[in-house]
Short mmCIF file of C-alpha atoms in Angstrom, two decimals:
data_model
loop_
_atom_site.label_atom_id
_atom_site.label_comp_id
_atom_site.label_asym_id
_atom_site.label_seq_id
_atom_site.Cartn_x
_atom_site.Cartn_y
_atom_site.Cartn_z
CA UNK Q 1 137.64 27.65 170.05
CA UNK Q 2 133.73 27.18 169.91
CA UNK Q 3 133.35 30.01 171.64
CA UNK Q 4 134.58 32.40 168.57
CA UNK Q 5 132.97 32.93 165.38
CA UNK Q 6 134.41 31.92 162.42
CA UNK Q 7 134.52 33.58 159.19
CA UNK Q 8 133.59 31.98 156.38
CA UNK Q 9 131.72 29.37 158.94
CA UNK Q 10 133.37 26.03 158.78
CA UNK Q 11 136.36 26.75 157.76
CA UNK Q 12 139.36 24.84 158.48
CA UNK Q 13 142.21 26.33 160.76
CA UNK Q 14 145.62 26.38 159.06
CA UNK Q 15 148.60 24.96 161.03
CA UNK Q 16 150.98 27.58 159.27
CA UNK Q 17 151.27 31.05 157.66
CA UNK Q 18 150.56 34.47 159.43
CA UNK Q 19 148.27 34.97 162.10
CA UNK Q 20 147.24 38.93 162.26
CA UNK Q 21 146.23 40.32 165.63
CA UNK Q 22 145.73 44.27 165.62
CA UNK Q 23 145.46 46.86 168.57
CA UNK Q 24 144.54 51.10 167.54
CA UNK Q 25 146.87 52.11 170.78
CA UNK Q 26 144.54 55.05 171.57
CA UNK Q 27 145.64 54.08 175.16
CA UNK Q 28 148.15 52.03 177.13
CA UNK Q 29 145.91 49.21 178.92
CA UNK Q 30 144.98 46.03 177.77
CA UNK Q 31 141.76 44.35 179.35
CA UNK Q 32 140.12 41.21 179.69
CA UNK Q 33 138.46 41.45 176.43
CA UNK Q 34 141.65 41.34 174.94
CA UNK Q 35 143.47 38.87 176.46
CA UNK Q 36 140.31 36.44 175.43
CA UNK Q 37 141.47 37.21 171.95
CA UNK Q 38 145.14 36.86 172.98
CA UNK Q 39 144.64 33.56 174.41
CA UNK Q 40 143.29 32.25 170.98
CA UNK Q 41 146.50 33.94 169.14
CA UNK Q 42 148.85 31.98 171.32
CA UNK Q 43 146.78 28.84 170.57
CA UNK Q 44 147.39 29.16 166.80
CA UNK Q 45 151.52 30.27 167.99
CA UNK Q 46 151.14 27.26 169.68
CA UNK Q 47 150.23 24.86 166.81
CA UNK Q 48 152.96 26.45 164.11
CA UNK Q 49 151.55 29.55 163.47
CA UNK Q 50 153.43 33.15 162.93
CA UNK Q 51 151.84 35.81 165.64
CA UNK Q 52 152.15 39.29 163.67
CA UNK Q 53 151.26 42.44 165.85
CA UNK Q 54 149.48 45.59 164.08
CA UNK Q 55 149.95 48.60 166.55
CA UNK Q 56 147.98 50.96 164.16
CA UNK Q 57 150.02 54.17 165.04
CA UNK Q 58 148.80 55.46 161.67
CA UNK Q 59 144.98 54.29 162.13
CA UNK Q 60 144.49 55.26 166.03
CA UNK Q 61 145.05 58.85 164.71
CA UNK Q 62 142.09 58.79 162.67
CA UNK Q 63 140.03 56.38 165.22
CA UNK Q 64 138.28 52.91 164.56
CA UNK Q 65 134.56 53.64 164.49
CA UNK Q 66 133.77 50.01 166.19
CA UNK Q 67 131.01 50.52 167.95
CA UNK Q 68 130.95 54.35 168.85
CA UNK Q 69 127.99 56.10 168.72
CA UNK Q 70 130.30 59.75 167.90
CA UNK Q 71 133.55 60.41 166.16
CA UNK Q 72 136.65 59.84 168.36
CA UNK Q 73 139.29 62.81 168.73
CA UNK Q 74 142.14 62.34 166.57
CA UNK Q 75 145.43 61.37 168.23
CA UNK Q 76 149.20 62.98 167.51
CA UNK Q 77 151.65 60.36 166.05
CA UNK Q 78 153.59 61.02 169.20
CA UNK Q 79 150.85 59.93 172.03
CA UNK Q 80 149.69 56.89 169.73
CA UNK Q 81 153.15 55.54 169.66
CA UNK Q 82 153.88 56.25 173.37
CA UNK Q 83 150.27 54.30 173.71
CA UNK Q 84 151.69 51.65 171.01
CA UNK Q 85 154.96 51.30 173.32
CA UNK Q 86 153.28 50.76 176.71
CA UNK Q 87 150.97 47.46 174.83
CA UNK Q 88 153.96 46.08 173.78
CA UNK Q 89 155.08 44.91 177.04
CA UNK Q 90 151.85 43.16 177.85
CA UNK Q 91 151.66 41.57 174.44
CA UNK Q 92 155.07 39.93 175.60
CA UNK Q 93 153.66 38.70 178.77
CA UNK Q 94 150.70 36.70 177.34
CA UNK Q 95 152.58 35.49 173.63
CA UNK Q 96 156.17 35.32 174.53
CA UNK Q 97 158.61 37.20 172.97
CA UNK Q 98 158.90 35.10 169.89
CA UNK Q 99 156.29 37.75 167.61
CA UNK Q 100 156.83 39.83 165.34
CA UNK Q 101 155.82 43.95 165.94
CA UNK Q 102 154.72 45.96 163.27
CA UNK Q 103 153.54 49.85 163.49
CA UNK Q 104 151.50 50.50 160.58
CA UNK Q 105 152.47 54.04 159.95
CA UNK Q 106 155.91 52.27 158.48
CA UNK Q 107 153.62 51.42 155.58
CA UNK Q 108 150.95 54.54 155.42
CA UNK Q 109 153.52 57.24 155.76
CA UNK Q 110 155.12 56.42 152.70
CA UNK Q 111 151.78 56.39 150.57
CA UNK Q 112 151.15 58.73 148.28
CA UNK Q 113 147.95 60.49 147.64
CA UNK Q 114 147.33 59.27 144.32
CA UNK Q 115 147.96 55.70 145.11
CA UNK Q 116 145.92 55.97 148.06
CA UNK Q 117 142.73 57.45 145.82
CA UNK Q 118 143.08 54.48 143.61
CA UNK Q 119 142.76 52.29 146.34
CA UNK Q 120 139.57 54.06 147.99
CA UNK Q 121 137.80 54.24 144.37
CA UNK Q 122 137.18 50.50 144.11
CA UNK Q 123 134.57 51.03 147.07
CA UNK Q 124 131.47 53.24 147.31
CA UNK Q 125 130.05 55.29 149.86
CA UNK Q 126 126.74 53.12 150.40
CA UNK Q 127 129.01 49.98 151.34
CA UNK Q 128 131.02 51.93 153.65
CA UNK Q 129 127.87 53.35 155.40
CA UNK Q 130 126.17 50.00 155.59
CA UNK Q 131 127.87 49.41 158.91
CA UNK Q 132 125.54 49.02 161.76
CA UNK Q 133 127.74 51.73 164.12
CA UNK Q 134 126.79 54.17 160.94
CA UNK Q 135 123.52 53.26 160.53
CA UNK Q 136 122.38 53.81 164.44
CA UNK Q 137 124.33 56.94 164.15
CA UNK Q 138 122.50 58.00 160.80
CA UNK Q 139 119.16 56.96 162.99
CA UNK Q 140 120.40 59.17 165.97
CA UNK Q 141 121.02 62.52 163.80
CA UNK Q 142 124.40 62.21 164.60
CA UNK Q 143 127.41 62.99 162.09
CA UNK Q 144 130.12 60.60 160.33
CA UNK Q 145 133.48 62.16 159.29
CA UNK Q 146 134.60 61.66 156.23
CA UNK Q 147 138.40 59.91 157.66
CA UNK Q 148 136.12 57.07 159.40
CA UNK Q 149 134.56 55.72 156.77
CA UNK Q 150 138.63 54.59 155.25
CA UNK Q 151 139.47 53.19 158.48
CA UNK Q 152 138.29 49.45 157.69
CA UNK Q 153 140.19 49.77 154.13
CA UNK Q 154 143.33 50.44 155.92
CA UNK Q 155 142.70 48.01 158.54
CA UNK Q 156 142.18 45.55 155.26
CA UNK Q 157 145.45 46.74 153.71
CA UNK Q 158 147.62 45.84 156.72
CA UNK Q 159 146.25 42.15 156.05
CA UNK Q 160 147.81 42.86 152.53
CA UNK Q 161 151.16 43.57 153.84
CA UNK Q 162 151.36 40.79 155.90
CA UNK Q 163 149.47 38.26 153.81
CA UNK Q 164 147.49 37.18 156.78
CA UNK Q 165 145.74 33.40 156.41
CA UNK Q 166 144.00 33.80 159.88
CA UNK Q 167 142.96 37.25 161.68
CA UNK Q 168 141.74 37.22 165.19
CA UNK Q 169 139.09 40.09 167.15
CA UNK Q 170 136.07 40.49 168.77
CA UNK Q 171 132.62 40.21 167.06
CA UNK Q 172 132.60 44.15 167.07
CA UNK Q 173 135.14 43.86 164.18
CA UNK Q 174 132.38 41.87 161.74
CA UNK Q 175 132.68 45.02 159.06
CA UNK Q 176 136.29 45.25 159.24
CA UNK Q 177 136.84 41.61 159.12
CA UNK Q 178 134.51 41.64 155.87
CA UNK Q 179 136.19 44.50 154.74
CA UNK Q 180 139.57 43.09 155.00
CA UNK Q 181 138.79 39.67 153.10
CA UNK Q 182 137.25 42.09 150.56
CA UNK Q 183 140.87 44.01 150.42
CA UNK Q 184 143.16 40.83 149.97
CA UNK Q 185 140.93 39.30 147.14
CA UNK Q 186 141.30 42.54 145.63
CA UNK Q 187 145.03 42.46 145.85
CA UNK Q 188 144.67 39.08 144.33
CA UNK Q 189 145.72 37.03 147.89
CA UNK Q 190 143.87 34.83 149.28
CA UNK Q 191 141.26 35.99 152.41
CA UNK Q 192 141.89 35.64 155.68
CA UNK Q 193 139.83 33.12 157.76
CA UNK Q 194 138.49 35.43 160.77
CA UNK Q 195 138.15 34.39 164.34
CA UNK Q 196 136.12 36.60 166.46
CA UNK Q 197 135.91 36.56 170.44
CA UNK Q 198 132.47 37.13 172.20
CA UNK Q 199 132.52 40.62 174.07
CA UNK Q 200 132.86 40.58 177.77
CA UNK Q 201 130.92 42.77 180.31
CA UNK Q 202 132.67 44.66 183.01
CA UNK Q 203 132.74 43.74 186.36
CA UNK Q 204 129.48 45.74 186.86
CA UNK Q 205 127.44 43.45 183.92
CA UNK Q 206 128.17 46.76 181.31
CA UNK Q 207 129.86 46.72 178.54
CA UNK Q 208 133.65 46.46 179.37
CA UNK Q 209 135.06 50.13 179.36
CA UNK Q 210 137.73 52.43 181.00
CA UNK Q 211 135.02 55.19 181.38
CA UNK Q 212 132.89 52.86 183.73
CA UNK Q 213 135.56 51.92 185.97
CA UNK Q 214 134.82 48.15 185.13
CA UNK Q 215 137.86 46.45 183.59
CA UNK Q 216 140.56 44.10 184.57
CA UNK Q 217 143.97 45.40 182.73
CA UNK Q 218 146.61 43.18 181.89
CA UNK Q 219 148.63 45.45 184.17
CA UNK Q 220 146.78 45.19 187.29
CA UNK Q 221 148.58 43.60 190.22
CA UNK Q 222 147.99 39.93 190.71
CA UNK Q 223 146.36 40.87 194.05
CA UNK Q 224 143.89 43.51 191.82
CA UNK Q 225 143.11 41.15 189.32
CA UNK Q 226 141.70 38.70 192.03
CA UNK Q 227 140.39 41.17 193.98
CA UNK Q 228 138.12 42.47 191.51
CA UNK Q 229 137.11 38.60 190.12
CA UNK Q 230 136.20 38.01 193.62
CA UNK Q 231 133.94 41.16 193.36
CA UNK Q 232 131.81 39.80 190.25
CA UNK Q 233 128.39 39.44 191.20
CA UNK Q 234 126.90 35.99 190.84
CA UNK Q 235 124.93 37.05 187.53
CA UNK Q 236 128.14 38.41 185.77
CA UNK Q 237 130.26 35.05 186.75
CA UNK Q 238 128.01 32.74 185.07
CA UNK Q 239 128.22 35.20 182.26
CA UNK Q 240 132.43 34.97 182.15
CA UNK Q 241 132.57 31.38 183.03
CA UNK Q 242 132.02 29.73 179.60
CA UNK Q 243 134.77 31.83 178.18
CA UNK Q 244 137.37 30.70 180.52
CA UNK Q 245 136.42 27.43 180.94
CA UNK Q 246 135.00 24.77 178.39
CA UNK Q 247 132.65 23.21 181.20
CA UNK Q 248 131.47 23.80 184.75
CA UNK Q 249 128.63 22.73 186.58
CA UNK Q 250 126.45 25.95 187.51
CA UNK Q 251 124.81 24.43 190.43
CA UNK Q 252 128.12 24.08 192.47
CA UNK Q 253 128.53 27.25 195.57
CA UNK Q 254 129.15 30.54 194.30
CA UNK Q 255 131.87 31.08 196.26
CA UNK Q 256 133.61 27.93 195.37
CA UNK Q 257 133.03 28.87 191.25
CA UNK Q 258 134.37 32.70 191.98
CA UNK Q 259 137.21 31.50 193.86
CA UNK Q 260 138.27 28.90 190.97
CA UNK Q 261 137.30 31.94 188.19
CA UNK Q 262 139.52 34.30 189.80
CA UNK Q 263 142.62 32.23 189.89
CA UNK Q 264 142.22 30.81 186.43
CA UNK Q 265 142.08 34.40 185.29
CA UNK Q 266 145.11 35.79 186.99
CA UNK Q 267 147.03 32.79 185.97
CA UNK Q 268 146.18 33.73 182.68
CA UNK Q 269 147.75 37.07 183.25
CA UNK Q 270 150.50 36.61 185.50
CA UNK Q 271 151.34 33.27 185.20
CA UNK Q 272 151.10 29.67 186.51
CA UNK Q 273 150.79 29.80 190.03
CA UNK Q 274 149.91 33.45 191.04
CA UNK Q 275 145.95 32.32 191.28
CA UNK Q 276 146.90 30.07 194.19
CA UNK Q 277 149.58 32.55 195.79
CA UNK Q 278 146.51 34.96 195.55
CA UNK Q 279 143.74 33.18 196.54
CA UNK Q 280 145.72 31.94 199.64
CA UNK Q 281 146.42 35.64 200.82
CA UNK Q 282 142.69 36.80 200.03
CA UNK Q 283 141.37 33.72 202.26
CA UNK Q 284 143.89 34.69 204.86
CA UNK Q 285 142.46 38.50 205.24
CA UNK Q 286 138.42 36.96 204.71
CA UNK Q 287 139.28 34.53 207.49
CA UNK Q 288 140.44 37.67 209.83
CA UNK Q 289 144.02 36.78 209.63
CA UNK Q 290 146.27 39.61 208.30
CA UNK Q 291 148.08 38.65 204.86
CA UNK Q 292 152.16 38.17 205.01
CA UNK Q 293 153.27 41.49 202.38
CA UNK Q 294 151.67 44.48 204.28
CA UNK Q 295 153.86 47.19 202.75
CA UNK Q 296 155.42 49.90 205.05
CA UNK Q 297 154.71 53.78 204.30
CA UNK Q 298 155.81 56.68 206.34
CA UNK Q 299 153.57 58.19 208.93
CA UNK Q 300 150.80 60.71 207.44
CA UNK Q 301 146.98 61.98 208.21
CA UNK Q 302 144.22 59.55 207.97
CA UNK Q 303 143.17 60.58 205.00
CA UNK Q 304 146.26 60.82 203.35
CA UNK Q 305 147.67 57.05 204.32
CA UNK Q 306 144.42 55.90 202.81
CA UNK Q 307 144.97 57.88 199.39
CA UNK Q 308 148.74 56.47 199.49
CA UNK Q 309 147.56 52.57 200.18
CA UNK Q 310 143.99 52.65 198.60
CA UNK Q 311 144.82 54.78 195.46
CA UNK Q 312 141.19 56.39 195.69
CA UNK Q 313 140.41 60.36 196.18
CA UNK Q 314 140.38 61.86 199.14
CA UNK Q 315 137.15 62.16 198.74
CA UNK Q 316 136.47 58.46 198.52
CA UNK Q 317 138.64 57.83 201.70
CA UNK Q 318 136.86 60.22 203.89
CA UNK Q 319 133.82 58.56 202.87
CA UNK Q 320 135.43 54.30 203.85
CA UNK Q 321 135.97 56.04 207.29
CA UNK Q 322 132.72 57.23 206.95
CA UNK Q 323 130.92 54.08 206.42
CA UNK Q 324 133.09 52.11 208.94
CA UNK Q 325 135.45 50.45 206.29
CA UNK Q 326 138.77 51.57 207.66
CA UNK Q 327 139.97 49.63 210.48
CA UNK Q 328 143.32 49.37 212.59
CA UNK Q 329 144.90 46.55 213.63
CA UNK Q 330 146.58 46.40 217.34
CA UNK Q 331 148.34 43.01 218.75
CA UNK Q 332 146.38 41.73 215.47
CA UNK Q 333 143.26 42.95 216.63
CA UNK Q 334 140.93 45.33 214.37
CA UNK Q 335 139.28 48.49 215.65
CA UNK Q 336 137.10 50.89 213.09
CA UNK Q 337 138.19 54.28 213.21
CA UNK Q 338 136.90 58.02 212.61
CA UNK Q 339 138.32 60.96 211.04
CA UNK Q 340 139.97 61.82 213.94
CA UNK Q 341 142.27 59.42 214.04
CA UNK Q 342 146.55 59.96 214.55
CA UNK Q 343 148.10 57.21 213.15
CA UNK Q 344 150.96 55.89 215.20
CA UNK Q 345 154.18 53.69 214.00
CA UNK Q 346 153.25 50.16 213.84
CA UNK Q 347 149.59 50.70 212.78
CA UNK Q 348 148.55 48.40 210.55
CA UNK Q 349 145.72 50.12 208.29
CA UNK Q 350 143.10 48.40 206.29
CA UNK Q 351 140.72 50.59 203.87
CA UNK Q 352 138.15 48.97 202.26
CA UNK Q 353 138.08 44.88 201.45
CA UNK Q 354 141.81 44.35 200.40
CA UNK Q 355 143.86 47.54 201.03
CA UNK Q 356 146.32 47.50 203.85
CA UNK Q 357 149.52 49.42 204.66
CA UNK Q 358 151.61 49.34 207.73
CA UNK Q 359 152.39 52.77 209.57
CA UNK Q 360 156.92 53.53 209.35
#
């Protein structure tokens, strides 16, 4: 818990009464950065709270302005519930199934335009534009449509519905979080005390984001979400390792540190115990032994297999055999191979650092 902000500072946790956690589904994969905040939800589950899930089918068609720099495309009701669907299943996974699911366009849908207007005219435009993603667009030259600058008042009016005493997010959420305390005391409840989660970098040290190819998703396998731990650089583990773990002692090996990172992190996913199962096989294929659940696919061209085992381009896997990453494995013995290649039955492919697939 000291690693979130709290809003108003000081405050005292309750032990009961709703605890709001919201997700705009304007896709289907959770990340790291949100099972940080997850991890503090079930915390508060844990100690008597009621978890209560926003899926903001109504709000991820008009798209939360959080820290964009432009104006995201507006979603149909059908893809944001399809997106709203997919989450569900990894909200399970981390909270148990004992929450309760709410999709906000059950509430929106049936407002009407009038009451809506006499909502919106208790705030002006100037406070609505005072956010910081506004302001550094303002700067920029860019534009601000006119649905973005309601989004935080509906985000604050789902807090209504549910009464929320506690409401957990990341520290890109600040003017929402405001916003919404601002809504309840308006609706004569009392505001929510606000938790926010520090935002994580990508793998790469950027900022966490399905457009840089840098996240670990909730649905990666167990043998992904170690993989790409062990992939951190040094710099970016010292930067995750206070949020997974309330002390550590920076001077200890690198290795040692990434190896203990990665399994606390894909226990946190997948459970109690996958960590170990994972860091056993991935010190098994580092130490030149082959791991014990190569999968069988049928015979194909090199380039091809590697697509099917790898999940890369082909584009990408001419260019592992290019750079001497693809090797096969004989009587348990690797040899590199070129493009040339003919796989045979019984081949036993590696592509890259963790990607192996055994020839039908």
């Amino acid at each position: 818990s000291q690693k979130f902000t709290i809003i108003p500072e000081g405050s005292s946790l309750p032990t009961s009464g709703v605890v709001k956690i919201g997700f705009d589904p304007t896709g289907k994969d959770l990340h790291l950065g949100h099972l940080i905040v997850l991890q503090m939800v079930k915390k508060l589950k844990d100690n008597g709270m009621d978890v209560h899930v926003i899926l903001g089918t109504f709000t991820a068609q008009l798209g939360d302005p959080s820290g964009r720099d432009a104006t995201r495309p507006m979603l149909s009701s059908a893809d944001t519930k399809a997106n709203a669907d997919a989450i569900i299943s990894q909200l399970h996974r981390v909270l148990g199934e004992d929450i309760k699911i709410h999709y906000n366009n059950e509430w929106f849908d049936k407002m009407t335009l009038p009451e809506m207007i006499q909502i919106l005219s208790k705030y002006t435009v100037d406070y609505l534009l005072s956010r910081d993603a506004f302001q550094k667009r303002k700067e920029a030259g860019a534009t601000i449509a006119m649905h973005e600058l309601i989004v935080p008042i509906l985000q604050g009016l789902d807090s209504v519905q549910l009464n929320a005493a506690v409401e957990v997010g990341g520290t890109d959420q600040l003017f929402n979080f405001l916003l919404s305390r601002e809504v309840q005391s308006k609706a004569g409840q009392t505001p929510e005390i606000c938790l926010m989660a520090p935002i994580i970098n990508g793998t790469d040290g950027r900022k966490m984001s399905k457009s840089f190819n840098n996240c670990i998703y909730l649905n990666d396998k167990p043998k992904d979400v170690f993989g790409k731990s062990m992939s951190l650089s040094d710099e970016v583990m010292h930067q995750w390792y206070p949020l997974f773990f309330e002390s550590y002692d920076p001077k200890e090996h690198p290795m040692k540190l990434k190896k203990a990172l990665a399994v606390e992190i894909t226990d946190m996913i997948w459970g109690k115990g996958s960590g170990e199962a994972e860091k056993n096989t991935f010190e098994k294929v580092t130490s030149g032994d082959l791991p014990d659940d190569i999968k069988s696919f049928p015979n194909a061209p090199l380039l091809d297999f590697i697509v099917g085992i790898a999940k890369v381009s082909k584009g990408d896997a001419r260019r592992l055999v290019q750079q001497g990453a693809v090797s096969v494995y004989k009587d348990g013995s690797p040899t590199k191979v070129g493009l040339d290649y003919k796989l045979q039955s019984g081949d036993i492919l590696k592509a890259g650092k963790r990607n192996y697939g055994k020839v039908e």
